[in-house]
XYZ file of C-alpha atoms in Angstrom:
668
model
C 15.030 -28.305 -35.063
C 14.690 -25.231 -32.737
C 11.608 -25.816 -30.251
C 9.998 -22.875 -28.156
C 7.637 -22.989 -25.424
C 5.022 -20.393 -25.307
C 2.904 -19.939 -21.912
C 0.174 -17.531 -21.526
C -1.250 -17.046 -18.110
C -4.679 -15.525 -17.959
C -7.368 -15.013 -15.262
C -8.772 -18.262 -15.719
C -6.607 -20.454 -17.826
C -2.956 -20.892 -18.362
C -2.010 -22.233 -21.954
C 0.870 -23.744 -23.152
C 2.183 -24.448 -26.798
C 5.407 -26.189 -28.203
C 6.118 -24.643 -31.506
C 8.290 -25.542 -34.480
C 9.835 -22.654 -36.827
C 8.740 -25.247 -39.514
C 6.103 -26.952 -38.487
C 4.206 -24.645 -36.402
C 2.018 -25.752 -33.272
C 3.067 -29.329 -32.743
C 1.278 -29.738 -29.160
C -0.754 -27.416 -26.716
C -2.367 -27.894 -23.488
C -4.571 -25.918 -20.826
C -4.475 -25.888 -17.059
C -6.389 -23.644 -14.465
C -4.333 -20.610 -13.519
C -3.779 -20.988 -9.636
C -3.864 -17.334 -8.421
C -2.770 -18.451 -4.753
C 0.384 -19.939 -6.499
C 1.022 -19.340 -10.142
C 3.741 -22.033 -10.390
C 0.946 -24.858 -9.987
C -1.045 -23.786 -13.138
C 2.086 -23.206 -15.159
C 3.741 -26.360 -14.175
C 0.537 -28.332 -15.008
C 0.478 -26.665 -18.327
C 4.087 -27.060 -18.830
C 3.842 -30.820 -17.918
C 0.936 -31.539 -20.318
C 2.398 -29.822 -23.192
C 5.864 -31.435 -23.035
C 4.071 -34.915 -22.492
C 1.712 -34.051 -25.435
C 4.866 -33.238 -27.545
C 6.921 -36.112 -26.519
C 9.806 -33.653 -25.716
C 12.302 -33.334 -22.878
C 13.040 -29.829 -21.314
C 16.682 -29.907 -22.834
C 15.203 -29.743 -26.293
C 13.642 -26.169 -25.633
C 15.956 -23.366 -26.933
C 13.202 -20.386 -25.880
C 10.543 -19.851 -23.303
C 8.204 -16.944 -23.886
C 5.064 -15.926 -21.268
C 2.404 -13.292 -22.055
C -0.097 -12.596 -19.566
C -3.565 -10.700 -18.722
C -2.716 -10.558 -15.044
C -1.390 -6.856 -15.178
C -4.504 -5.742 -17.454
C -7.168 -7.418 -15.630
C -5.625 -6.276 -12.263
C -6.014 -2.662 -13.732
C -9.483 -3.473 -14.897
C -10.531 -4.557 -11.850
C -8.939 -2.006 -9.511
C -6.453 -4.597 -7.903
C -2.913 -4.314 -6.987
C -0.410 -3.667 -4.102
C -0.574 -0.949 -1.747
C 2.410 1.605 -2.844
C 4.087 4.905 -1.631
C 4.585 7.555 -4.238
C 7.524 10.092 -3.490
C 6.629 13.362 -5.782
C 10.082 15.779 -6.246
C 9.240 19.141 -7.201
C 5.664 18.506 -7.547
C 2.759 20.461 -5.592
C -0.429 18.653 -4.068
C -2.370 20.241 -6.804
C -0.858 17.946 -9.597
C -2.626 15.046 -7.813
C -5.701 16.430 -9.481
C -4.522 15.811 -13.004
C -4.364 12.889 -15.037
C -6.587 10.814 -12.292
C -3.562 10.729 -10.144
C -5.493 11.202 -7.066
C -8.054 8.707 -7.811
C -5.395 6.129 -8.931
C -3.571 6.506 -5.780
C -6.623 6.217 -3.628
C -5.882 6.132 0.229
C -2.510 5.089 -0.351
C 0.532 7.605 0.920
C 2.194 10.373 -1.332
C 5.119 12.324 -0.144
C 6.419 15.777 -1.516
C 9.789 17.108 -1.298
C 11.763 20.217 -2.915
C 13.932 19.572 -5.891
C 12.937 18.549 -9.514
C 14.396 20.317 -12.671
C 13.693 22.997 -15.400
C 13.037 22.127 -18.930
C 16.590 22.512 -19.753
C 17.481 19.663 -17.337
C 18.974 22.515 -14.519
C 18.057 21.261 -10.704
C 16.745 22.788 -8.018
C 18.093 21.765 -4.497
C 16.890 18.275 -3.004
C 15.878 17.994 0.373
C 14.822 14.501 1.304
C 14.991 15.139 5.128
C 11.168 15.133 6.160
C 10.424 12.289 3.686
C 13.362 10.249 5.492
C 11.453 10.587 8.820
C 8.614 9.015 7.337
C 10.298 6.249 5.446
C 10.930 3.379 7.908
C 7.470 3.595 9.075
C 5.825 3.724 5.707
C 7.898 0.563 4.268
C 6.043 -1.344 6.830
C 2.526 -0.810 5.133
C 3.590 -1.029 1.474
C 4.907 -3.326 -1.118
C 6.902 -0.737 -3.153
C 7.516 2.716 -3.883
C 7.126 4.904 -6.920
C 9.261 7.919 -7.359
C 8.703 10.878 -9.921
C 10.454 13.999 -10.280
C 9.734 17.365 -12.264
C 11.150 17.111 -15.635
C 13.419 13.853 -14.698
C 13.000 13.319 -18.405
C 15.308 15.937 -19.063
C 17.515 14.921 -16.011
C 16.979 12.043 -13.798
C 19.572 12.876 -11.114
C 16.980 13.648 -8.177
C 14.719 10.442 -9.026
C 17.866 8.085 -9.041
C 18.974 9.849 -5.705
C 15.746 8.977 -4.250
C 15.378 5.656 -5.480
C 18.826 4.810 -4.387
C 17.802 5.975 -0.633
C 14.614 4.205 -0.598
C 16.213 0.864 -1.553
C 19.145 1.221 0.939
C 16.676 2.026 3.702
C 13.782 -0.291 3.040
C 14.912 -3.216 0.595
C 11.716 -2.761 -1.337
C 11.099 -2.570 -4.886
C 11.242 1.170 -6.421
C 10.011 2.432 -9.944
C 11.432 5.674 -11.004
C 9.429 7.460 -13.578
C 12.448 8.224 -16.258
C 12.790 4.614 -16.619
C 9.556 3.810 -18.126
C 9.198 6.912 -20.103
C 10.896 9.670 -21.951
C 7.987 11.769 -22.534
C 6.740 14.970 -20.896
C 3.499 15.583 -18.969
C 4.475 14.828 -15.109
C 1.125 13.871 -13.584
C 0.554 11.507 -15.979
C 4.211 10.164 -15.811
C 3.567 9.793 -12.243
C 0.555 7.894 -12.757
C 2.287 5.357 -14.959
C 4.923 4.916 -12.177
C 2.185 4.327 -9.565
C 0.668 1.789 -11.761
C 4.011 0.136 -12.381
C 4.718 0.006 -8.545
C 1.393 -1.584 -8.006
C 2.097 -4.669 -10.563
C 5.787 -5.303 -9.422
C 4.713 -8.066 -6.879
C 2.155 -9.815 -9.139
C 4.532 -10.030 -12.259
C 7.340 -10.929 -9.908
C 5.527 -13.936 -8.735
C 4.597 -14.900 -12.316
C 8.055 -14.808 -13.573
C 9.517 -16.572 -10.277
C 6.906 -19.253 -10.864
C 7.757 -19.858 -14.390
C 11.444 -19.936 -13.649
C 10.907 -22.509 -10.981
C 9.090 -24.961 -13.374
C 11.778 -24.295 -15.992
C 14.328 -25.531 -13.373
C 12.185 -28.386 -12.468
C 12.025 -29.494 -16.230
C 15.746 -28.763 -16.641
C 14.916 -26.141 -19.138
C 17.899 -23.988 -19.446
C 16.508 -21.535 -22.300
C 16.019 -17.503 -22.207
C 12.896 -16.584 -20.490
C 11.118 -13.701 -22.369
C 7.968 -11.656 -21.634
C 5.632 -10.208 -24.117
C 4.988 -6.452 -23.860
C 2.061 -4.401 -24.784
C 3.413 -3.289 -28.236
C 3.714 -6.754 -28.774
C 7.377 -6.943 -28.620
C 9.532 -9.428 -26.370
C 11.613 -8.350 -23.639
C 13.820 -10.479 -21.226
C 12.216 -11.544 -17.830
C 14.612 -9.536 -15.615
C 13.695 -6.297 -18.022
C 10.017 -7.044 -17.420
C 10.706 -7.077 -13.491
C 11.603 -3.646 -13.305
C 8.931 -2.483 -15.630
C 5.927 -4.488 -15.508
C 3.543 -1.723 -16.296
C 5.032 -2.612 -19.967
C 3.091 -5.942 -19.511
C -0.426 -4.359 -19.665
C -1.831 -5.518 -22.983
C 0.537 -8.143 -23.191
C -2.023 -11.057 -23.859
C -3.960 -9.093 -26.062
C -0.664 -7.999 -28.082
C 0.501 -11.624 -28.124
C -2.949 -12.660 -29.416
C -2.502 -9.950 -32.415
C 0.743 -11.726 -33.370
C -0.898 -15.151 -32.743
C -3.484 -14.003 -35.173
C -1.327 -13.029 -37.945
C 0.310 -16.234 -37.441
C -2.661 -18.432 -37.442
C -5.439 -16.785 -39.570
C -3.428 -15.815 -42.496
C -5.143 -12.552 -42.921
C -3.475 -9.172 -43.106
C -6.599 -6.883 -42.466
C -8.979 -8.004 -39.594
C -10.872 -6.806 -36.614
C -9.417 -9.332 -34.054
C -11.440 -10.039 -30.754
C -9.962 -12.039 -28.067
C -12.453 -13.065 -25.385
C -11.042 -14.358 -21.903
C -12.349 -15.148 -18.650
C -12.168 -11.291 -17.430
C -11.737 -9.054 -20.549
C -12.387 -8.783 -24.350
C -9.571 -7.010 -26.258
C -10.416 -5.827 -29.701
C -7.853 -4.279 -32.270
C -7.699 -3.564 -35.814
C -4.963 -5.184 -37.953
C -4.267 -3.258 -41.312
C -1.770 -4.560 -43.694
C -0.371 -7.125 -41.304
C 0.319 -4.530 -38.522
C -1.190 -3.535 -35.401
C -1.720 0.131 -34.806
C 0.659 1.465 -31.633
C -1.731 4.117 -29.465
C 0.343 7.446 -30.079
C -1.196 8.462 -26.491
C -0.466 5.535 -24.550
C -2.374 2.297 -23.379
C -5.560 3.134 -21.734
C -6.656 0.218 -19.421
C -9.284 0.556 -16.414
C -9.805 4.120 -17.116
C -5.915 5.060 -16.546
C -4.388 6.558 -19.709
C -0.890 5.588 -19.151
C 2.310 6.725 -20.862
C 3.127 2.740 -22.095
C 3.527 2.027 -25.652
C 0.978 -0.455 -26.589
C -1.133 -1.567 -29.401
C -4.073 0.710 -29.881
C -6.266 -1.816 -28.140
C -9.911 -1.463 -26.777
C -10.247 -3.396 -23.615
C -13.477 -4.197 -21.975
C -14.649 -5.937 -18.685
C -16.473 -8.527 -20.630
C -15.537 -12.052 -20.574
C -16.837 -15.672 -19.749
C -16.265 -15.376 -16.175
C -17.868 -11.742 -16.103
C -20.303 -10.869 -13.206
C -23.921 -11.624 -14.011
C -26.332 -8.999 -12.768
C -29.622 -7.136 -13.109
C -29.720 -3.738 -14.537
C -33.079 -2.040 -13.674
C -32.555 1.137 -15.508
C -34.508 2.083 -18.627
C -37.532 0.207 -19.919
C -37.427 -3.134 -18.274
C -35.005 -5.348 -16.292
C -32.140 -6.825 -18.448
C -29.106 -8.757 -18.126
C -25.697 -7.153 -17.356
C -22.393 -8.620 -17.452
C -18.965 -7.564 -15.864
C -16.758 -5.614 -15.620
C -15.780 -7.478 -12.343
C -14.879 -11.325 -12.738
C -15.996 -13.839 -10.695
C -14.964 -17.469 -10.045
C -17.715 -19.770 -11.998
C -19.938 -21.698 -9.206
C -19.000 -24.631 -11.964
C -15.509 -24.137 -11.561
C -15.428 -23.891 -7.734
C -17.412 -27.128 -7.349
C -15.079 -28.654 -9.524
C -12.330 -27.530 -7.467
C -13.711 -27.932 -3.943
C -16.458 -30.653 -4.676
C -19.304 -31.445 -2.237
C -19.195 -28.708 -0.085
C -19.991 -26.163 -2.701
C -22.684 -28.261 -3.781
C -24.466 -28.947 -0.355
C -24.354 -25.179 0.255
C -25.962 -24.416 -2.998
C -28.593 -27.043 -2.269
C -29.060 -25.596 1.326
C -30.101 -22.301 -0.260
C -32.102 -23.517 -2.698
C -34.460 -25.325 -0.129
C -34.312 -22.308 1.971
C -37.997 -20.939 2.573
C -36.785 -17.220 2.618
C -34.385 -16.497 -0.163
C -31.181 -14.295 0.867
C -30.076 -11.665 -1.275
C -26.568 -12.992 -1.196
C -27.352 -16.321 -1.991
C -25.468 -18.252 -5.018
C -22.354 -16.471 -3.910
C -19.228 -17.241 -2.148
C -15.794 -15.865 -1.071
C -12.386 -17.240 -0.202
C -9.039 -15.698 0.425
C -6.805 -15.383 -3.120
C -3.860 -16.880 -1.284
C -1.493 -14.135 -1.599
C 1.587 -13.172 0.672
C 0.431 -11.582 3.884
C 2.397 -8.304 3.113
C 0.164 -7.354 0.374
C -2.555 -7.426 3.019
C -0.874 -4.385 4.790
C -2.847 -1.178 5.415
C -6.384 -2.501 5.711
C -8.752 -0.495 7.658
C -10.205 -1.781 10.864
C -13.553 -3.066 9.103
C -11.414 -4.416 6.283
C -9.094 -6.333 8.436
C -11.976 -7.530 10.703
C -13.908 -9.160 7.580
C -10.490 -10.261 6.292
C -9.929 -12.526 9.367
C -13.341 -14.078 8.992
C -12.589 -15.384 5.446
C -10.714 -18.467 5.051
C -8.507 -20.102 2.146
C -11.856 -22.568 1.281
C -14.981 -21.068 -0.180
C -17.581 -19.785 2.148
C -21.263 -18.559 1.191
C -21.570 -14.833 1.549
C -24.500 -15.535 3.825
C -22.164 -17.056 6.560
C -19.656 -14.411 6.183
C -21.222 -11.299 5.915
C -23.176 -9.694 8.907
C -24.319 -6.532 7.478
C -25.288 -4.914 4.153
C -22.606 -2.650 4.590
C -20.038 -5.105 4.412
C -20.493 -6.169 0.940
C -18.861 -2.634 -0.061
C -16.127 -3.773 2.415
C -15.745 -7.279 0.729
C -15.633 -5.366 -2.737
C -12.684 -3.383 -1.370
C -10.715 -6.687 -0.269
C -11.673 -8.258 -3.897
C -10.094 -5.119 -5.572
C -6.957 -5.322 -3.549
C -6.733 -9.086 -4.944
C -7.071 -10.401 -1.323
C -10.377 -12.185 -1.680
C -12.122 -14.177 -4.726
C -15.737 -14.256 -5.271
C -17.641 -16.805 -6.904
C -20.871 -16.500 -8.302
C -23.254 -17.079 -11.603
C -21.529 -16.232 -14.863
C -21.790 -16.708 -18.675
C -19.557 -19.806 -18.212
C -21.878 -21.250 -15.947
C -24.757 -20.419 -18.357
C -22.887 -22.554 -21.212
C -22.747 -25.333 -18.873
C -26.470 -25.151 -18.176
C -26.924 -25.096 -21.746
C -25.254 -28.030 -22.464
C -22.376 -26.552 -24.753
C -19.779 -26.543 -21.958
C -18.793 -29.708 -19.786
C -15.458 -29.311 -18.562
C -16.633 -28.170 -14.961
C -19.378 -29.035 -12.690
C -22.911 -28.513 -14.482
C -24.840 -29.156 -11.176
C -23.396 -26.185 -9.504
C -23.912 -24.336 -12.865
C -27.495 -25.164 -12.742
C -27.909 -24.501 -9.084
C -26.589 -20.826 -9.448
C -28.752 -20.577 -12.455
C -31.893 -21.567 -10.375
C -31.040 -18.889 -7.478
C -30.243 -16.236 -9.811
C -33.387 -17.029 -11.984
C -35.755 -16.727 -8.800
C -34.471 -13.368 -7.965
C -37.344 -10.715 -8.043
C -36.898 -7.643 -10.359
C -38.602 -4.216 -9.222
C -42.086 -5.099 -10.271
C -41.660 -8.392 -7.903
C -41.378 -10.828 -10.506
C -38.753 -13.654 -10.813
C -35.688 -12.431 -13.213
C -36.567 -15.908 -15.360
C -39.160 -18.772 -15.307
C -36.247 -21.166 -15.085
C -32.571 -21.820 -14.883
C -32.512 -22.811 -18.842
C -34.105 -19.634 -19.740
C -32.119 -17.411 -17.710
C -28.773 -19.166 -18.943
C -30.095 -18.745 -22.647
C -30.664 -14.867 -22.072
C -27.176 -14.604 -20.397
C -25.427 -16.170 -23.333
C -27.345 -14.031 -25.953
C -26.405 -11.095 -23.858
C -22.784 -11.789 -24.038
C -23.238 -12.403 -28.080
C -24.899 -9.090 -28.368
C -22.665 -7.062 -26.406
C -19.402 -8.387 -27.874
C -21.042 -7.354 -31.263
C -21.418 -3.852 -29.684
C -18.000 -3.738 -28.506
C -16.581 -4.910 -31.853
C -18.806 -2.151 -33.417
C -17.812 0.442 -30.959
C -14.200 -0.451 -31.843
C -14.607 0.009 -35.604
C -16.708 3.385 -35.279
C -13.738 4.641 -33.007
C -10.996 3.793 -35.781
C -13.158 5.805 -37.960
C -12.694 8.742 -35.870
C -16.298 8.497 -34.517
C -17.699 8.420 -30.947
C -18.118 4.735 -30.971
C -19.066 4.202 -27.263
C -22.233 6.282 -28.438
C -22.998 5.204 -31.851
C -22.717 1.474 -30.961
C -25.485 1.620 -28.836
C -27.567 4.404 -30.443
C -31.190 3.519 -31.363
C -29.990 3.034 -35.124
C -27.513 0.900 -34.191
C -29.537 -1.315 -32.111
C -32.331 -1.329 -34.820
C -29.570 -2.985 -37.032
C -28.225 -5.415 -34.758
C -31.938 -6.209 -33.769
C -32.518 -6.710 -37.507
C -36.046 -4.898 -36.911
C -37.793 -4.024 -40.459
C -39.825 -0.930 -41.276
C -40.135 1.773 -43.609
C -36.663 2.507 -43.036
C -34.372 -0.138 -42.655
C -30.617 -0.610 -41.482
C -28.012 -2.854 -41.760
C -24.536 -3.360 -40.603
C -21.323 -4.554 -42.147
C -17.652 -4.360 -41.612
C -14.829 -3.886 -44.507
C -13.023 -7.019 -43.187
C -13.397 -10.155 -41.037
C -13.823 -10.663 -37.753
C -11.252 -13.068 -36.074
C -12.359 -14.278 -32.952
C -9.724 -15.851 -30.381
C -10.160 -17.465 -27.155
C -11.170 -20.608 -25.398
C -14.919 -19.119 -25.979
C -14.577 -17.928 -29.718
C -16.560 -20.568 -31.241
C -19.390 -20.245 -28.585
C -19.789 -16.567 -29.371
C -18.227 -14.790 -32.326
C -19.962 -16.664 -35.082
C -23.156 -15.348 -33.932
C -21.544 -11.792 -33.223
C -20.211 -11.933 -36.833
C -23.553 -12.515 -37.808
C -25.480 -9.668 -36.123
C -22.484 -7.347 -37.753
C -22.650 -8.769 -41.278
C -19.251 -9.961 -41.508
C -17.391 -13.233 -41.647
C -16.354 -14.449 -38.645
C -13.228 -16.549 -38.762
C -12.318 -18.687 -35.439
C -8.619 -20.232 -36.497
C -7.435 -23.367 -35.589
C -5.620 -23.147 -32.357
C -7.482 -19.763 -31.604
C -7.851 -21.025 -28.102
C -4.018 -20.698 -27.561
C -3.217 -17.743 -29.701
C -1.611 -15.677 -27.212
C 0.637 -18.582 -26.272
C 1.598 -18.750 -30.224
C 1.992 -15.009 -30.272
C 4.439 -15.121 -27.391
C 6.888 -17.303 -29.003
C 6.926 -15.895 -32.796
C 7.536 -12.290 -31.669
C 10.972 -10.034 -31.619
C 12.731 -8.126 -29.402
C 12.225 -4.214 -30.220
C 13.106 -1.400 -27.823
C 13.625 2.468 -28.576
C 15.664 5.201 -27.174
C 15.179 8.777 -27.850
C 16.807 12.270 -27.397
C 15.634 15.803 -27.811
C 17.787 18.741 -29.162
C 16.842 22.180 -27.973
C 18.037 25.649 -29.086
C 18.115 27.808 -25.793
C 20.236 30.688 -27.741
C 21.481 31.204 -30.866
C 24.560 29.111 -31.805
C 23.902 27.086 -28.784
C 22.335 23.459 -28.921
C 21.865 21.076 -26.404
C 20.910 17.210 -26.049
C 18.601 15.867 -23.430
C 17.134 12.494 -22.645
C 16.723 10.200 -19.642
C 18.142 7.144 -21.158
C 21.517 8.825 -22.711
C 22.846 10.564 -19.374
C 26.245 10.759 -21.071
C 25.073 12.960 -23.539
C 23.476 15.517 -21.326
C 24.960 18.792 -20.347
C 27.112 18.853 -23.632
C 26.658 21.973 -25.842
C 27.098 21.776 -29.604
C 27.762 25.035 -31.851
C 25.662 23.511 -34.805
C 22.440 21.732 -35.192
C 23.919 18.871 -37.156
C 26.554 18.347 -34.616
C 23.996 17.868 -31.920
C 21.808 15.692 -34.188
C 24.907 13.366 -35.018
C 25.774 13.452 -31.282
C 22.271 12.060 -30.235
C 21.978 9.745 -32.766
C 25.343 7.889 -31.763
C 23.945 8.052 -28.206
C 20.558 6.661 -28.785
C 21.898 4.031 -31.086
C 24.326 2.988 -28.516
C 21.881 2.978 -25.731
C 19.304 0.919 -27.923
C 21.594 -1.585 -28.731
C 22.550 -1.837 -24.915
C 18.926 -1.828 -23.967
C 18.041 -4.663 -26.527
C 21.025 -6.816 -25.181
C 19.377 -6.217 -21.902
C 15.985 -6.921 -23.235
C 17.124 -10.472 -24.287
C 17.861 -10.082 -28.069
C 20.386 -11.862 -30.226
C 21.705 -10.175 -33.213
C 20.125 -6.586 -33.644
C 19.444 -4.320 -36.464
C 19.227 -0.645 -35.332
C 17.193 2.031 -37.386
C 17.358 5.738 -36.585
C 14.785 8.388 -37.058
C 14.949 12.291 -37.262
C 11.712 14.302 -36.560
C 12.828 18.033 -36.812
C 10.459 20.811 -36.735
C 11.509 24.634 -37.530
C 10.221 27.812 -38.305
C 11.365 31.148 -40.254
C 11.894 33.843 -38.026
C 12.947 37.257 -39.669
C 13.859 35.119 -42.531
C 15.946 32.885 -40.778
C 15.182 29.105 -40.032
C 15.095 28.620 -36.398
C 14.864 25.102 -34.596
C 11.535 24.534 -32.703
C 12.213 20.979 -31.601
C 14.284 17.936 -32.926
C 13.665 14.419 -31.791
C 16.018 11.661 -32.474
C 14.978 7.897 -32.055
C 16.800 4.864 -32.498
C 15.112 1.538 -32.513
C 17.020 -1.837 -32.229
C 15.332 -4.882 -33.058
C 15.815 -8.696 -33.512
C 15.195 -12.173 -32.329
C 15.674 -13.492 -28.858
C 18.882 -15.473 -28.189
C 18.304 -18.913 -28.057
C 19.903 -21.657 -25.804
C 20.336 -23.823 -28.797
C-alpha cells in the first residue's frame, strides 16, 4: 500500500489529506494557517491527519504541497523588497509591461551589455553596479537579473548573478531561468515577481520539511506548479513564481478526481480569492499568454484561470457610487473578527464591547492590527512614516482607534499590510455566516459585535447602513453569492471570446440574474455544471448555480480538493529551442536551456532540427529528474513556419519543444 500526504496552505486554512492509490482519500484534516510561523499550521494539520488515518510517518511514500500564498501575495500587492539589475536595457523599458508599477520604490540598476537576436553579445560593464552592491544588499531580500535577449544567450545574466551571490549571499533570480520567451520587459517583470516571492515560498518549504522530519517522513517533497504539474521542493525554491495559481491548479486536478465530470466550470472559493477555470474533456486549458495575477501579465505557464479578490475573508466595505449604497467585497483579505477572538480571546471582545458602548462612534471601530510575525529583514527599506507606525504595532491585536494618530496613517497602514508586515482584522463574510448561525467554528460573539458596529455606520444620506447585525449579515452573504455568480458568468463569457467583465455586469445580465419579469424576459444558463470547491462552497455555490440556471455540484471532500490534487498529479517539464536561418545554407540553434548547442552552425535545416531535438530531449530529461520525476516519457514537437521566396521555400521560424513527464519518485 502506497500512501501519499497532500498539503494545501491557503490564506486562512492549511488542509491535509492521506491518499491511497486504490481507496482514495482515507483521512483529512484542517488547521489554521499560521503566517507568523507556517510550521505551526502545517504541523497541526499533519498531526491531525496522521492521527485520523492511524498512520505512522514511515508509511508515507510521497508528500506534495500546493499553496495560494504566492497568488494571494500578488493579488494583495505583497512581497519582499528586491533590487533589479537590467543588462542592456534603457530606463524607458520600465514603462513597458507594467514593470515600473510592479517595482514601486524598489531599486533598479542599468548596465551596458546584453545580446542581439542571434545571441552575439555586447561588452558587459558591471563597475558602477558593483559600487552600490553592498549598500543595496542591506535593504533588500533578493535580486532579480534581466538581460537583453538573454533567452538567446544567458552568459551575461549568469555572470551578474554569480557576482551578486558571491558579494551578498542573497537569493538571485535570472530571467532566462524562468522562461525561454521573448519580450524583455515582461520577462523582467516575471523575474521581479519571482524574486519578491522567494522568501515566502522558502519559508513554506522549510516549514514543511521541518514537520516531515519531526514525523520521521523520509519521502520526497513535491510542490504543485501553476500548470498543475509537480516539481521537487528544490526546484520550486528557485522558481517560486511558478507556484502562482498552484492552489487553483491543484483544485482543478482535485475536481477531476473527486467530481468525476470531464466538462465543468470549476470555482474554488478560499479566504482571499475565488479561482475559476473551465474544464473541457478532462483537461484545463493552459493560458498561451502566461498567467495574469493581481493585474500582472507574467510569462509563467499556468492553467487558464481567472482569479478574483473575492473570498470568505474579503474586506466588507460600503460602495457609495451609483444609485444607493451597497455592499462591496474585497479584494483585500482581513482576518475575520470571529477568528481573531478565537485566537486571542477576551481582549478582543472587551475592545469591541467598549466601542459598541462609546458615545461617539469612530471611523476605525471594529478594526484591529497586529504584526504578521515575518523576519525583521523583510521590513528593510521602510520610509520614516512607515517605520514609526510599524514600531507602534505589536504582535498582539490592537484596535486601530488606539494605533492611528491621524487619518493619513490609514494609507501608511495599508502599505505595511501590502508588504506583508501587518495583518488587519475586520468584519468579513465569514463573520456574517457566524452571525447567521451557519458557521460555528470561531467566535460568534465577536462576529456579532463587528456586525453591530458596521451596521451603525452612516451612508452618504446619514442613514445607518443596516437596521441590525442580522440584516447586515444576510446582505453580505447575498452579495457574495451574487458576486460569485457574476464572476462565473464573466469567466464563461470570456472563454467564449467576449468581453466578460463588461457583459457580466451589464443591465441585461443583471436583469437575468435578478429574475425580473417584463415584456422582454431574460434567462441565463450554462452548457455544463458548476463544480464548487473550497470550505465555503456549500454555503454559496448552490445558490450561485441557481442564479446561473445550471446545476451546482459540491463533491465529497470539496473542502480539501487542493490537497487531493497535490498528490494525484504528475511531473511535467518542457524545454524549447529555436532554429534561425540568418543566411542561405546557414542554420543556427538558440535556447537558454541548451547552452551546449548554442553557437554551432548547421548546413541544413534537418540537421539543425535533429540537433535541437537531441539537445532538448536531453535537457528535458535532466530537468524532469531535477524536478523529482521517477521514470519519464519524453515527447518532441516541431513547429515549423516557412514561406515561398522567389519560388524557393525559406525558413521563417522553427521551434522544437521536448516535454518530459512522469509520476514523482516515491520513497517506498
